[in-house]
GROMACS .gro file of C-alpha atoms in nm:
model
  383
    1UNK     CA    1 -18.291   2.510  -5.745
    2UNK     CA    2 -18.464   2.785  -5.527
    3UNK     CA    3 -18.190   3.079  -5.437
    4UNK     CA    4 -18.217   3.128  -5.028
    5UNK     CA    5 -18.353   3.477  -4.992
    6UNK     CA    6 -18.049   3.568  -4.779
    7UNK     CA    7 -17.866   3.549  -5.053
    8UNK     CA    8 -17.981   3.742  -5.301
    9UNK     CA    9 -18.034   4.021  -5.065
   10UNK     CA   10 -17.622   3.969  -4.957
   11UNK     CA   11 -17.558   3.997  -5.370
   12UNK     CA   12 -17.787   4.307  -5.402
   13UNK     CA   13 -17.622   4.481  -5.085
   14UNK     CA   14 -17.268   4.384  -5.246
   15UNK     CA   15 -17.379   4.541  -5.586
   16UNK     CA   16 -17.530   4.876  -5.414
   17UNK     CA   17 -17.209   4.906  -5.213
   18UNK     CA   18 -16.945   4.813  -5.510
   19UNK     CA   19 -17.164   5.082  -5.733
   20UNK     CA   20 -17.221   5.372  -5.485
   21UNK     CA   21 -16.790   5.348  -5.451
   22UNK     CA   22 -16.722   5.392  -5.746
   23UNK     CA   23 -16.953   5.684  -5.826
   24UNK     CA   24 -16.775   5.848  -5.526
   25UNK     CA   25 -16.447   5.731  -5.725
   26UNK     CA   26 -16.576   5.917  -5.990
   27UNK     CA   27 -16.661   6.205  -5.832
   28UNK     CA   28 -16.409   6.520  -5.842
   29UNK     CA   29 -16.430   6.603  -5.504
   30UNK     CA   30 -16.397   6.259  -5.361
   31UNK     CA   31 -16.109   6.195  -5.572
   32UNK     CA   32 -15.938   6.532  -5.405
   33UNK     CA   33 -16.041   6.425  -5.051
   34UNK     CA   34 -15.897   6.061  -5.139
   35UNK     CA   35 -15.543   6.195  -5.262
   36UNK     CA   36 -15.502   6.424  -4.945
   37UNK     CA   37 -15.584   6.140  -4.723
   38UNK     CA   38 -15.343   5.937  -4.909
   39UNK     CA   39 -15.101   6.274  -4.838
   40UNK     CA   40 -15.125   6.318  -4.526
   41UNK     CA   41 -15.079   5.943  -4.437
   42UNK     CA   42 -14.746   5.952  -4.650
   43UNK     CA   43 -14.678   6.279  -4.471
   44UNK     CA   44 -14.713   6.141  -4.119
   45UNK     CA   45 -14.508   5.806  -4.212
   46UNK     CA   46 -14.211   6.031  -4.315
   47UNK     CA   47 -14.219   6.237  -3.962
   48UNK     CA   48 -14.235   5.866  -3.790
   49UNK     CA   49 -13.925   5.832  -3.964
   50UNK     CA   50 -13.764   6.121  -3.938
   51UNK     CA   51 -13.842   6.117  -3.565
   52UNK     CA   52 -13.688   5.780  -3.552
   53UNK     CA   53 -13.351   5.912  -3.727
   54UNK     CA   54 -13.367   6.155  -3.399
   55UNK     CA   55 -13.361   5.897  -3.184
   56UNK     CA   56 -13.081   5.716  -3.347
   57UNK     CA   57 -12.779   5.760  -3.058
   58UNK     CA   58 -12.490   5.925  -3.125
   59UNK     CA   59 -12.150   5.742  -3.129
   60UNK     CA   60 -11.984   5.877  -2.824
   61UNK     CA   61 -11.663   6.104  -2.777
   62UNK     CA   62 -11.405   5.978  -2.575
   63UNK     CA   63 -11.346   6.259  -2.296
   64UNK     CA   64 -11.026   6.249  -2.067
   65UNK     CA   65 -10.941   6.438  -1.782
   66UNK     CA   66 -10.605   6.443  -1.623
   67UNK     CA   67 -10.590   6.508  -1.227
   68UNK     CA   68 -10.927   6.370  -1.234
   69UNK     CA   69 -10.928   6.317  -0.841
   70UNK     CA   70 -10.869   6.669  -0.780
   71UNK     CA   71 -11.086   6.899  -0.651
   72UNK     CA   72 -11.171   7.058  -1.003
   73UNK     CA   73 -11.204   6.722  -1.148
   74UNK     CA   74 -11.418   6.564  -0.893
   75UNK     CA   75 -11.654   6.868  -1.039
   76UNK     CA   76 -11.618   6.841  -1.368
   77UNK     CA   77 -11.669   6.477  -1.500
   78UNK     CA   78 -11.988   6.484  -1.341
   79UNK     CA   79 -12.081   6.803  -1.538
   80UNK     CA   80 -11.947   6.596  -1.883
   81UNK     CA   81 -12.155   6.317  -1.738
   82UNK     CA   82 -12.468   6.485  -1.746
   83UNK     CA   83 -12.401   6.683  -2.084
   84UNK     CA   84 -12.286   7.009  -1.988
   85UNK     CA   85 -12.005   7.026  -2.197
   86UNK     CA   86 -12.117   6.833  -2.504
   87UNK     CA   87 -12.467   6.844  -2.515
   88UNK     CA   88 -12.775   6.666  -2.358
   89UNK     CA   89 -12.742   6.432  -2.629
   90UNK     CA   90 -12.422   6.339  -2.683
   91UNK     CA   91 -12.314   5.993  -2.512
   92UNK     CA   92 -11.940   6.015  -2.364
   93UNK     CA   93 -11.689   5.817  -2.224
   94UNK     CA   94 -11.467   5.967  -1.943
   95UNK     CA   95 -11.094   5.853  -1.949
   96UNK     CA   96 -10.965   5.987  -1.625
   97UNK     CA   97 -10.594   5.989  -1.509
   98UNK     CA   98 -10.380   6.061  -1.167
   99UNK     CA   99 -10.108   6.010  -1.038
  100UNK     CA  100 -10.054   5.720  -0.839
  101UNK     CA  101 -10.081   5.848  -0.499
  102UNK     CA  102 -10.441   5.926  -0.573
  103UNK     CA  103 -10.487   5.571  -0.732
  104UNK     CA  104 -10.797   5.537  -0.411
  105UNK     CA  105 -10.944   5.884  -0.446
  106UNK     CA  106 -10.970   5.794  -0.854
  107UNK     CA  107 -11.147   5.442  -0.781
  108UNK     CA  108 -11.394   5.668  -0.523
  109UNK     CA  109 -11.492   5.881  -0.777
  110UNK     CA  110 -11.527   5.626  -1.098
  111UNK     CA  111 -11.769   5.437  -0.822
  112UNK     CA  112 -11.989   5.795  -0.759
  113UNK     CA  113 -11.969   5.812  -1.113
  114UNK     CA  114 -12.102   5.449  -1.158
  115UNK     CA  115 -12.394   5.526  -0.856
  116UNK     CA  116 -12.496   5.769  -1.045
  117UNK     CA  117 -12.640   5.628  -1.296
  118UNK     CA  118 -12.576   5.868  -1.531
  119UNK     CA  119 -12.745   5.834  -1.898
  120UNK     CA  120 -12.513   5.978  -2.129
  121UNK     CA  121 -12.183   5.838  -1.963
  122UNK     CA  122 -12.138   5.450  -2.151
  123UNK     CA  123 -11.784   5.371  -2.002
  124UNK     CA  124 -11.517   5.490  -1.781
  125UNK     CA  125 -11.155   5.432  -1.748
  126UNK     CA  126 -10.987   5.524  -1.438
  127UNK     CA  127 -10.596   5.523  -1.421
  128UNK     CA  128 -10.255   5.580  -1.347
  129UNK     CA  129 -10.092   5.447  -1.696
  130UNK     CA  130 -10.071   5.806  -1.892
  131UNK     CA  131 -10.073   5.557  -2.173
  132UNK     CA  132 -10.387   5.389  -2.180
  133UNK     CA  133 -10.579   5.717  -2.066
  134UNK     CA  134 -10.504   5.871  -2.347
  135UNK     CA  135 -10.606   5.596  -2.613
  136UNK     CA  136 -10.873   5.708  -2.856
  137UNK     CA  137 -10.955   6.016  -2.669
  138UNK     CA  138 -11.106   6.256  -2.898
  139UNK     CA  139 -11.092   6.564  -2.614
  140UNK     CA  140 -10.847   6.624  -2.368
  141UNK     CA  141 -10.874   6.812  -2.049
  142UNK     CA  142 -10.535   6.875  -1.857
  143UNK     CA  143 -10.619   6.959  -1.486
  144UNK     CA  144 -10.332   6.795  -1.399
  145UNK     CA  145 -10.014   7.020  -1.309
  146UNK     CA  146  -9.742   7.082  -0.995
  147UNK     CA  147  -9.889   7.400  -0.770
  148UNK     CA  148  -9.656   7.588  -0.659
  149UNK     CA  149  -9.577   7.586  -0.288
  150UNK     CA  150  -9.444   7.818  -0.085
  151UNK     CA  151  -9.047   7.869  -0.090
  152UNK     CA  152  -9.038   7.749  -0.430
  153UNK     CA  153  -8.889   7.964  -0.765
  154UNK     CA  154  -9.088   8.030  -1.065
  155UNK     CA  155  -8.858   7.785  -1.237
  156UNK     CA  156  -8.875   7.489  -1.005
  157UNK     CA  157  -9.263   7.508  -1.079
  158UNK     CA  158  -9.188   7.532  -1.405
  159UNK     CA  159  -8.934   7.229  -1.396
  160UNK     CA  160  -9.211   7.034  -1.254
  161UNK     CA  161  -9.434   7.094  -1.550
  162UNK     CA  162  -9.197   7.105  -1.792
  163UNK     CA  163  -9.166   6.740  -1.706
  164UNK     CA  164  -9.541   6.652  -1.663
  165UNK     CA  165  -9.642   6.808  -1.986
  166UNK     CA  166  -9.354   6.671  -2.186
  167UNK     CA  167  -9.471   6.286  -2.109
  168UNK     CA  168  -9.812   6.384  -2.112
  169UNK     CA  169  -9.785   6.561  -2.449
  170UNK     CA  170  -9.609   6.195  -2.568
  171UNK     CA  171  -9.870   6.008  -2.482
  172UNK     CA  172 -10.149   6.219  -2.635
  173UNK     CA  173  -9.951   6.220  -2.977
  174UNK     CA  174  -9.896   5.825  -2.959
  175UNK     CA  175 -10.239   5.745  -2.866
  176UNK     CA  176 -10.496   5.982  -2.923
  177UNK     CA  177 -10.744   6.064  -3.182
  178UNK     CA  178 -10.596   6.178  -3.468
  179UNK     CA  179 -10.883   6.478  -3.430
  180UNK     CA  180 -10.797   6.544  -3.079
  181UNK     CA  181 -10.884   6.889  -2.877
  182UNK     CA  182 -10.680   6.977  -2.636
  183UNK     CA  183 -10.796   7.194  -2.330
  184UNK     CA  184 -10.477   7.314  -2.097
  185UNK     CA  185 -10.632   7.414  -1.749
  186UNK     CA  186 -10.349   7.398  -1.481
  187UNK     CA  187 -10.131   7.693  -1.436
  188UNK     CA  188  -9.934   7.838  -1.572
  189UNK     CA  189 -10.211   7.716  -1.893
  190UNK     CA  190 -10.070   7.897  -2.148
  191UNK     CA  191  -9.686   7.811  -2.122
  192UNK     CA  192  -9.817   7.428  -2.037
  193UNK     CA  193  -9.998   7.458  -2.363
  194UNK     CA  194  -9.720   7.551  -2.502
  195UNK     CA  195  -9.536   7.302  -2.377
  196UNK     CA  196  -9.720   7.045  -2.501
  197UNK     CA  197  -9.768   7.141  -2.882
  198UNK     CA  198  -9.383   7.150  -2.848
  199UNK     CA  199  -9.411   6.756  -2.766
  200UNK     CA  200  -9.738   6.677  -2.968
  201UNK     CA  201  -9.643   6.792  -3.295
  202UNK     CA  202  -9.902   6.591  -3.508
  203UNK     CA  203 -10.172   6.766  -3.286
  204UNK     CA  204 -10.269   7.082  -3.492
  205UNK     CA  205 -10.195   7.424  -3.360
  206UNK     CA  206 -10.571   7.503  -3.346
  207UNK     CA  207 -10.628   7.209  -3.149
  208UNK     CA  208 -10.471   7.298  -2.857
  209UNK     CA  209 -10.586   7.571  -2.612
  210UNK     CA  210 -10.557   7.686  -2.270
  211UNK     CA  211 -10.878   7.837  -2.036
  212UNK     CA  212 -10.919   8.216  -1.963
  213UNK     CA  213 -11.321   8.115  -1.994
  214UNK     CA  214 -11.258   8.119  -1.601
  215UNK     CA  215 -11.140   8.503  -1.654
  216UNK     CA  216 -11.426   8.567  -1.948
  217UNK     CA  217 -11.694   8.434  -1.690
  218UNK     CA  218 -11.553   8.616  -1.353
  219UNK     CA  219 -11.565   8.978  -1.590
  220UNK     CA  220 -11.896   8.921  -1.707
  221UNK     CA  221 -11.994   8.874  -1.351
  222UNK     CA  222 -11.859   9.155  -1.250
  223UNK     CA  223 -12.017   9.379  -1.504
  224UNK     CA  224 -12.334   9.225  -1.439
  225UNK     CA  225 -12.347   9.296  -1.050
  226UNK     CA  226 -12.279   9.676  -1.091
  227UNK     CA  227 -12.503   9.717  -1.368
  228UNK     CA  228 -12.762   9.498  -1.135
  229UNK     CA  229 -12.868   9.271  -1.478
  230UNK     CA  230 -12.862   8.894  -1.538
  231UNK     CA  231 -12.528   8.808  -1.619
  232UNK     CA  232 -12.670   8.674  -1.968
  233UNK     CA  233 -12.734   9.026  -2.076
  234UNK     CA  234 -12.369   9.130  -2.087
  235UNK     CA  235 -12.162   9.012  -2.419
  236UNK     CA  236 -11.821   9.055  -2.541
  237UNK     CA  237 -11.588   9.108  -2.253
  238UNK     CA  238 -11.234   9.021  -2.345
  239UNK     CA  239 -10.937   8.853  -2.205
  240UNK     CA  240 -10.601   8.930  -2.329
  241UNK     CA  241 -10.318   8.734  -2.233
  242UNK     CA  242 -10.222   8.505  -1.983
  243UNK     CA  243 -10.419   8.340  -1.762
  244UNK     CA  244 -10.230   8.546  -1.429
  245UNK     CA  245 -10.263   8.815  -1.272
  246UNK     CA  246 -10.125   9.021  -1.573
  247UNK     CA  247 -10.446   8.908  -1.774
  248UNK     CA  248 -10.576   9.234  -1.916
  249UNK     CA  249 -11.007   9.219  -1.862
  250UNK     CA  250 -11.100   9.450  -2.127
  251UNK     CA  251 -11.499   9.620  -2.163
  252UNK     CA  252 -11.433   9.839  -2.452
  253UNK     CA  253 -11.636   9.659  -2.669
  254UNK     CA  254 -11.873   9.455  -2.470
  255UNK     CA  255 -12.251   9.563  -2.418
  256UNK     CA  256 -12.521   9.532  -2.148
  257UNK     CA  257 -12.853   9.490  -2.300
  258UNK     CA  258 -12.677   9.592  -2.573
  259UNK     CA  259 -12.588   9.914  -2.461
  260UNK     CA  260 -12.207  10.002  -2.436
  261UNK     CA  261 -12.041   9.918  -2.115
  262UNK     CA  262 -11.904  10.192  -2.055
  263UNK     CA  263 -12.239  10.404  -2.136
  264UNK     CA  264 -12.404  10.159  -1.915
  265UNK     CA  265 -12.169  10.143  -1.600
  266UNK     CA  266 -12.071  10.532  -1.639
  267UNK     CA  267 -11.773  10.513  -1.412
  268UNK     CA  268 -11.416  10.481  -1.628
  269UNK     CA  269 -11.262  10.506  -1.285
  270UNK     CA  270 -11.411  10.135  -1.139
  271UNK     CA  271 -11.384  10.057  -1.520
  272UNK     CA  272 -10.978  10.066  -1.540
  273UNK     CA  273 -10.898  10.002  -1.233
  274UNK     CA  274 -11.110   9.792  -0.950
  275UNK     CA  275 -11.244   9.632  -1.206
  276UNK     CA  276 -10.972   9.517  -1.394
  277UNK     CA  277 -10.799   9.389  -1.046
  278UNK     CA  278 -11.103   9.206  -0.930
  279UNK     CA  279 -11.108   8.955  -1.217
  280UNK     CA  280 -10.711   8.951  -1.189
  281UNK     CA  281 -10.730   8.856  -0.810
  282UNK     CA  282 -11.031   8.687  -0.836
  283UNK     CA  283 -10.907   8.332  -0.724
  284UNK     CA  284 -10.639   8.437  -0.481
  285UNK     CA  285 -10.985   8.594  -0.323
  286UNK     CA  286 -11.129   8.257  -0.360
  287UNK     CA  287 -10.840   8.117  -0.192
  288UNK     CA  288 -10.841   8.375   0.117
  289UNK     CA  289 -11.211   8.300   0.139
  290UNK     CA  290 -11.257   7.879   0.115
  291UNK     CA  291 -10.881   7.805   0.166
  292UNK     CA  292 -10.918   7.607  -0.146
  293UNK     CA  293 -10.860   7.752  -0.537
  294UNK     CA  294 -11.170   7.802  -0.756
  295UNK     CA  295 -11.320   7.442  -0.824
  296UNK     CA  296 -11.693   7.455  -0.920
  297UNK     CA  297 -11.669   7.795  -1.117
  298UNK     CA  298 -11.301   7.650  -1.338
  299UNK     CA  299 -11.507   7.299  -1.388
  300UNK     CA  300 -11.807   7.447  -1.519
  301UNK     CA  301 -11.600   7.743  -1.716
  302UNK     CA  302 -11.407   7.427  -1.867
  303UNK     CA  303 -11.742   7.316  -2.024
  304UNK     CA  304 -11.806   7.646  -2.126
  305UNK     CA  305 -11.471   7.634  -2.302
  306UNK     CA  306 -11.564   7.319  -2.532
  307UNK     CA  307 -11.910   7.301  -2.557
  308UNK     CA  308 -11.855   7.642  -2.750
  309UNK     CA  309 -11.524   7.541  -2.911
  310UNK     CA  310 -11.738   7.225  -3.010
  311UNK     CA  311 -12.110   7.352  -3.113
  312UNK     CA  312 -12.007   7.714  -3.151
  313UNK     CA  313 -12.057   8.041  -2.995
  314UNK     CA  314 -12.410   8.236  -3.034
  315UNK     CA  315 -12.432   8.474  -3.294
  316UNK     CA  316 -12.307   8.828  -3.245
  317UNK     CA  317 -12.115   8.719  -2.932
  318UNK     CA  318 -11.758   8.598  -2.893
  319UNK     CA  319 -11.593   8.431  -2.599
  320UNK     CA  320 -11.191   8.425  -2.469
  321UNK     CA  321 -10.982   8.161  -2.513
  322UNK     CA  322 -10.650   8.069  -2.460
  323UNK     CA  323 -10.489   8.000  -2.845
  324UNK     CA  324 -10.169   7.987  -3.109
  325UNK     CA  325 -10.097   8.355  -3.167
  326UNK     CA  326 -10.072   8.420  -3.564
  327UNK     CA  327  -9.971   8.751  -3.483
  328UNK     CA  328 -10.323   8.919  -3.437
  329UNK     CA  329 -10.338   9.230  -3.278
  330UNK     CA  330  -9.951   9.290  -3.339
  331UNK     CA  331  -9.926   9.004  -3.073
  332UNK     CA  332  -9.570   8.816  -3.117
  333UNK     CA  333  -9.647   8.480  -3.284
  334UNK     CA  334  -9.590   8.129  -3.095
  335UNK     CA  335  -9.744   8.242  -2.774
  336UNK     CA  336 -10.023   8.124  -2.631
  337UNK     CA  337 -10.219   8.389  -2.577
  338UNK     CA  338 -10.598   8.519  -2.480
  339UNK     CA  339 -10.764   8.647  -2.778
  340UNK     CA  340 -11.153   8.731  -2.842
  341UNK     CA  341 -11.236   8.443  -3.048
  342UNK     CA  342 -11.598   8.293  -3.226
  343UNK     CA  343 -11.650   7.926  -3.289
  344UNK     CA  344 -11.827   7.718  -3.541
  345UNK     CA  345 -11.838   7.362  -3.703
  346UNK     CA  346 -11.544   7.295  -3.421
  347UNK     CA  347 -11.308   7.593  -3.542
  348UNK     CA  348 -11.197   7.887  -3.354
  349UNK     CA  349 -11.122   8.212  -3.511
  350UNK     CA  350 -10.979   8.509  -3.364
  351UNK     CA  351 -11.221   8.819  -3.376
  352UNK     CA  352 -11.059   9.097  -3.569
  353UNK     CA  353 -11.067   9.479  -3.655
  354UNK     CA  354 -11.131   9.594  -3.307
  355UNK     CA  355 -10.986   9.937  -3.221
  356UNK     CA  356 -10.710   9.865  -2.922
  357UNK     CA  357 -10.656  10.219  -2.757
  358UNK     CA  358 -10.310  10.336  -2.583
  359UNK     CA  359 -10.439  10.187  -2.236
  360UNK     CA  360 -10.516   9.902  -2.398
  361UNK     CA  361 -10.203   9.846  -2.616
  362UNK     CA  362 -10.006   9.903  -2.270
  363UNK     CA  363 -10.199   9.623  -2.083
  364UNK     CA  364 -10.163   9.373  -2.379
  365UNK     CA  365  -9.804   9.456  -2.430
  366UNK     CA  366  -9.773   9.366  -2.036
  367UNK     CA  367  -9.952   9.035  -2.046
  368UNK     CA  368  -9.757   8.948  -2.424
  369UNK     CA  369  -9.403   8.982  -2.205
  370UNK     CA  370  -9.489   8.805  -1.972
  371UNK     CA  371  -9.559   8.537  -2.178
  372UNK     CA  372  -9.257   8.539  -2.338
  373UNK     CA  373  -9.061   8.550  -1.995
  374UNK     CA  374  -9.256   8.196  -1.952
  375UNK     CA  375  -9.198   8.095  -2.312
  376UNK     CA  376  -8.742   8.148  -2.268
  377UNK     CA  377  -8.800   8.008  -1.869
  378UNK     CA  378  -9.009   7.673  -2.034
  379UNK     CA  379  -8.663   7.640  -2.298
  380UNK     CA  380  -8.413   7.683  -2.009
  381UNK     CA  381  -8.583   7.415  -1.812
  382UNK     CA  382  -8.556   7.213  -2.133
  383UNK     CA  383  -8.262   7.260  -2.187
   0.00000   0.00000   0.00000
């Protein structure tokens, strides 16, 4: 039987092809070429995959804000929203709670929050029930407090507080996360934070705080405008204290463009005195000015205060918060009180070794007594 000639030419091409491969598989160099190829396609796979772990989302962290229809909290869950206190990454769900009186303003904000359309935010609960806003939360923001009004005593306020931060604190140890962080903003923040350890024993000491970020921010501002640089380029200002007008701003330490503070402002005079005033009376200015208290600036110093407590401060820098005294700095232990702290893997540790000179000492022994004055007023009010 004749072979068509189509045929045998297909067999002879199949034969020329199958032989010239494998002398290229048997040449060195082809062989090299072939296995880095084979590489570099393993490689890529591996970044596909690694990119795809990336994209994997994060469970997300249950967030509640007390006095959430308040001025400052009309601010600040739409900063949480949009990941300035977590992250741009991190998915949250906002728990926010009022009293009932502003049971309407709540609803109006959980619907801006909903109109939004905000990416990160997968839920919100908006309530009245102290109960179910704090179930599962795994941070805690207390805006929510009694102002004082005019006429009133020191202790009636604290009465009122006393009261709000003892039901409050119940709640938070019934129903929230057993890893809970707890962020005391309304006044007075440190003896409220106090307060409500007292009543939320199972809540670590180091878990609850109070915010002199608000203080920490306002000083760096300060020191910025006179030395006329971005307010980035000024570190390690400290608050000391309480979060009044006792606070003790101290620049002793802290740099612009890493140049001492001092060196760089070269006036002790505005140094220990207008300056130190200024951040104390820095939101009864506010006040005078907008006939409102500080909103925007204690919402977004708020985020400040977690996102570092949570992700950690930059190296070489430290920030102030409001924390469980253990006695640092010959402060007496139990208070809550404004140390220099740094942050990292969601722990706070006070900053030590720093040299405290006799104006110093004075001013921190000021703002300490105080704090105890609060601390013995809080007990009576108990009592």
């Amino acid at each position: 039987m004749e072979i068509p000639l189509w045929e045998i030419v297909n067999v002879d091409y199949q034969t020329l092809v199958q032989n010239k491969i494998w002398k290229i598989m048997n040449d060195t160099n082809a062989q090299k070429i072939l296995l880095v190829l084979i590489c570099v396609s393993l490689f890529w796979k591996m970044i596909r995959y690694m990119c795809g772990l990336l994209r994997q989302e994060k469970e997300p962290v249950t967030v509640l804000v007390t006095g959430a229809a308040g001025q400052i909290g009309y601010a600040l869950v739409a900063m949480i929203a949009r990941g300035a206190m977590l992250g741009p990454n991190q998915p949250v769900i906002l728990h926010m709670l009022d009293i009932e009186q502003a049971e309407e303003a709540l609803k109006g904000v959980k619907m801006e929050l909903m109109d939004a359309a905000l990416p990160l935010l997968r839920g919100i609960v908006a309530s009245t029930d102290v109960a179910e806003a704090c179930k599962g939360v795994n941070i805690a923001v207390m805006l929510g407090g009694f102002p004082r009004k005019e006429g009133m005593e020191r202790k009636d306020v604290m009465s009122k507080n006393v009261s709000i931060y003892k039901a409050q604190a119940s709640a938070l140890e019934k129903h929230a996360a057993a890893d809970c962080k707890v962020l005391v903003v309304a006044n007075p923040a440190n003896t409220n934070a106090l307060i409500l350890k007292e009543f939320a024993p199972s809540i670590p000491d180091k878990n609850i705080t109070c915010l002199t970020r608000l203080d920490h921010n306002r000083a760096l501002a300060q020191i910025a405008e006179r030395t006329q640089v971005h307010v980035s380029e000024v570190k390690n200002v400290i608050i000391w204290g309480n979060h009044s007008s006792t606070q003790y701003p101290d620049v002793n330490h802290a740099t612009v463009q890493d140049k001492p503070v001092r060196e760089a402002v070269s006036d002790n005079e505005w140094l220990n005195n207008e300056f130190i005033s200024t951040v104390q009376q820095r939101g009864a200015a506010i006040i005078k000015a907008r006939k409102l208290s500080s909103a925007l600036s204690a919402a977004s110093s708020a985020c400040d205060h977690v996102r570092d407590w949570v992700l950690g401060t930059p190296k070489g820098s430290w920030v102030s918060m409001g924390v469980y005294s253990d006695g640092s700095y010959d402060i007496q232990p139990g208070l809550i009180y404004s140390f220099p702290v740094t942050c990292e893997k969601g722990e706070w540790t006070i900053v030590q070794g720093l040299e405290i000179d006799a104006f110093s000492r004075d001013k921190m022994d000021k703002t300490a007594q105080e704090l105890i004055e609060e601390k013995e007023l809080a007990k009576s009010c108990l009592n």
